[in-house]
Amino acid sequence: MSTIKTLSGEELFKNIISHAKEYGYIFPSSEIYDGLSAVYDYGQYGVELKKNIREYWWKAMVQMHENIVGIDAAIFMHPTIWKASGHVDAFNDPLIDNKDSKKRYRADVLIEDYVAKILTKADKEIAKAREKFGDSFDEQKYKTTNARVMEYLSKAEEINQRFKTAMDNNNLAEVKNIIEDLEIVCPISGTKNWTEVRQFNLMFSTEMGSTAEGASTIYLRPETAQGIFVNFLNVQKTGRMKIPFGIAQTGKAFRNEIVARQFIFRMREFEQMEMQFFVRPGDEIKWYNYWKEARLKWHLSLGFGNNKYRYHDHLKLAHYANAACDIEFEFPFGFKELEGIHSRTDFDLKSHEQYSGKKLQYFDPELNQSYIPYVVETSVGLDRLFLAVLSSAYQEETLEDGSQRVVLNIPPILAPVKAAVLPLTKKDGLPEKAREILEELKFGYNCQYDEKDAIGKRYRRQDAIGTPYCITVDHQTLEDNTVTMRYRDTMVQERIAITKLSEIIGEKMSLKTLLS
Ligand code: GAP
């Protein structure tokens, strides 16, 4: 039996980041030039994990649904698209600078962090009371009767309301007043010497065409969704799609995030996996509930445990939505948004109709009428999912003999390398036999061959990159065509016939078992 080392969230996160770099998962972008803020490169194992996550999503969404098809729209799109979608006018964050440290912050994040600290104090009081009163503790009652907790909660609510009103009225001076009234200081300089708050558009722009021809400003897409909306009729007509149907897409998106931190959680260049589901007007809430449940089930199929996920229903809805929620995941730095499910009404298609002057309607043969469909969207960040997988999989263990191992318990279907074939020694024909096995397995799985160092060291190397199966070829193999199969998670070893290897490796990767 091994014991798992308990790490604080901060320690765990730090260790994951250095492990990801040390083992070829993620490198800071342009590292030899001191990096580029909030941009990362995926290394040799990272790219495999990312590809496998993308594929697992694609199979679950496209292959498993007769009425969902995929597309791959270009990153560059006609600039009017971003006017129609509302991004040119409203895809903003309120920013503020500290004049002393010259650091830039999101004004809303400064206020949210302040409120979060108050709520943490309330949570601590509640936790103390729970410990004191045990099973008889009634949390709801305590929140409405304990003077200190009530004070914390009402203060938090009051700040939230004041901030919401300020933002709804686009009153940026009031946002600054809130920061000043709360006496929020810059974490770097420790001063309250703030600039005015101003809106900052998150889209990156560039020029298309040479200046001589008259270049026009175009944007790097901040979401993949619009590529789906503008192709709605192309796909519907050529695919003879009948409502309800969906269009899925994975691809890069770009946002000039002001506060880009927490590793790959919030990046300036990232990848989204989105699906727009087109439904009859009036049916959208039914489908919203369906996708809310279906998407959580998909996340749960990865096996990280129910307690790692929770819904966060949006009370404040974007102008285009009539229902929205996040699936939040417990990252090492707490529960944060992993995926968004949005009922986007007919806002996008209607707006594109207006701006393009082209009809974007569906003729419903059952109703014998044309209408603009309503849309339910599922949108998950591939890099964020990557971080969720990595942070759930990372484990530091002390083994029975006192030695340490770092293991990535990545679900086999996502693991970059599925199996490593290891000859016990470099002689007596064992490497040749091992290569023979590898040559056969590589048609089905991404496998590795490793003959360097003692077998224990090679097992540790495979644990650290998350390889679920190690296949050791020894002298007995030459006699009876069996090998030792060593399982990453349990470290149990058993003797297996070579002919059985492919089946055993495939067992835990069956889509039927995982998704049905
Ligand atoms: N089309 C809807 C849309 O883009 P969103 O909530 O802005 O909605 C969807 O983004 C998902 O994209 C988020 O849940 C998150 O997983 C991911 N995402 C958004 N911004 C990101 C960033 N800067 N870095 C990494 N992932 C991001």
PDB file of C-alpha atoms and ligand atoms in Angstrom, residues 91 222-225 255 257 264-268 270-272 274 276 320 326 337-340 342 344 377 379-384, ligand 1:
ATOM      1  CA  PHE A  91     -16.869  42.299 -25.278  1.00  0.00           C
ATOM      2  CA  PRO A 222     -12.726  35.392 -29.503  1.00  0.00           C
ATOM      3  CA  GLU A 223     -15.034  32.337 -29.696  1.00  0.00           C
ATOM      4  CA  THR A 224     -15.575  29.592 -32.253  1.00  0.00           C
ATOM      5  CA  ALA A 225     -19.379  29.830 -32.016  1.00  0.00           C
ATOM      6  CA  ARG A 255      -8.737  37.045 -26.011  1.00  0.00           C
ATOM      7  CA  GLU A 257      -7.163  38.962 -21.181  1.00  0.00           C
ATOM      8  CA  ILE A 264      -3.349  27.488 -18.701  1.00  0.00           C
ATOM      9  CA  PHE A 265      -6.618  28.329 -16.922  1.00  0.00           C
ATOM     10  CA  ARG A 266      -6.829  31.772 -18.504  1.00  0.00           C
ATOM     11  CA  MET A 267      -4.770  32.258 -21.637  1.00  0.00           C
ATOM     12  CA  ARG A 268      -4.643  34.760 -24.454  1.00  0.00           C
ATOM     13  CA  PHE A 270      -6.641  28.961 -26.223  1.00  0.00           C
ATOM     14  CA  GLU A 271      -8.829  26.301 -27.741  1.00  0.00           C
ATOM     15  CA  GLN A 272     -12.566  25.866 -27.410  1.00  0.00           C
ATOM     16  CA  GLU A 274     -18.288  24.237 -28.801  1.00  0.00           C
ATOM     17  CA  GLN A 276     -24.589  24.914 -31.072  1.00  0.00           C
ATOM     18  CA  TYR A 320     -28.724  37.188 -25.569  1.00  0.00           C
ATOM     19  CA  ASP A 326     -21.412  26.876 -15.709  1.00  0.00           C
ATOM     20  CA  GLU A 337     -15.778  27.556 -14.543  1.00  0.00           C
ATOM     21  CA  LEU A 338     -14.879  24.647 -16.791  1.00  0.00           C
ATOM     22  CA  GLU A 339     -17.760  24.674 -19.266  1.00  0.00           C
ATOM     23  CA  GLY A 340     -20.668  26.971 -20.045  1.00  0.00           C
ATOM     24  CA  HIS A 342     -26.119  28.778 -22.590  1.00  0.00           C
ATOM     25  CA  ARG A 344     -28.785  31.855 -26.527  1.00  0.00           C
ATOM     26  CA  GLU A 377     -24.788  26.132 -26.704  1.00  0.00           C
ATOM     27  CA  SER A 379     -18.826  25.521 -24.681  1.00  0.00           C
ATOM     28  CA  VAL A 380     -15.814  24.040 -22.961  1.00  0.00           C
ATOM     29  CA  GLY A 381     -12.206  25.219 -22.962  1.00  0.00           C
ATOM     30  CA  LEU A 382      -9.885  22.438 -24.110  1.00  0.00           C
ATOM     31  CA  ASP A 383      -6.922  23.848 -22.184  1.00  0.00           C
ATOM     32  CA  ARG A 384      -9.028  24.224 -19.060  1.00  0.00           C
TER      33      ARG A 384
HETATM   34  N1  GAP B   1     -19.262  30.821 -27.074  1.00  0.00           N
HETATM   35  C1  GAP B   1     -19.443  31.019 -25.680  1.00  0.00           C
HETATM   36  C2  GAP B   1     -18.223  31.368 -24.973  1.00  0.00           C
HETATM   37  O1  GAP B   1     -17.184  31.605 -25.570  1.00  0.00           O
HETATM   38  P1  GAP B   1     -17.225  31.682 -22.576  1.00  0.00           P
HETATM   39  O2  GAP B   1     -17.835  31.390 -21.238  1.00  0.00           O
HETATM   40  O3  GAP B   1     -16.662  33.029 -22.790  1.00  0.00           O
HETATM   41  O4  GAP B   1     -18.379  31.366 -23.635  1.00  0.00           O
HETATM   42  C3  GAP B   1     -16.423  29.237 -22.925  1.00  0.00           C
HETATM   43  O5  GAP B   1     -16.111  30.609 -22.881  1.00  0.00           O
HETATM   44  C4  GAP B   1     -15.317  28.404 -22.309  1.00  0.00           C
HETATM   45  O6  GAP B   1     -14.070  28.730 -22.928  1.00  0.00           O
HETATM   46  C5  GAP B   1     -15.105  28.673 -20.818  1.00  0.00           C
HETATM   47  O7  GAP B   1     -15.973  27.893 -20.033  1.00  0.00           O
HETATM   48  C6  GAP B   1     -13.653  28.262 -20.644  1.00  0.00           C
HETATM   49  O8  GAP B   1     -13.562  26.860 -20.458  1.00  0.00           O
HETATM   50  C7  GAP B   1     -13.020  28.611 -21.981  1.00  0.00           C
HETATM   51  N2  GAP B   1     -12.290  29.895 -21.895  1.00  0.00           N
HETATM   52  C8  GAP B   1     -12.794  31.139 -21.972  1.00  0.00           C
HETATM   53  N3  GAP B   1     -11.815  32.063 -21.870  1.00  0.00           N
HETATM   54  C9  GAP B   1     -10.662  31.386 -21.732  1.00  0.00           C
HETATM   55  C10 GAP B   1      -9.283  31.773 -21.593  1.00  0.00           C
HETATM   56  N4  GAP B   1      -8.910  33.045 -21.611  1.00  0.00           N
HETATM   57  N5  GAP B   1      -8.345  30.796 -21.453  1.00  0.00           N
HETATM   58  C11 GAP B   1      -8.712  29.494 -21.461  1.00  0.00           C
HETATM   59  N6  GAP B   1      -9.983  29.075 -21.602  1.00  0.00           N
HETATM   60  C12 GAP B   1     -10.951  29.997 -21.732  1.00  0.00           C
END
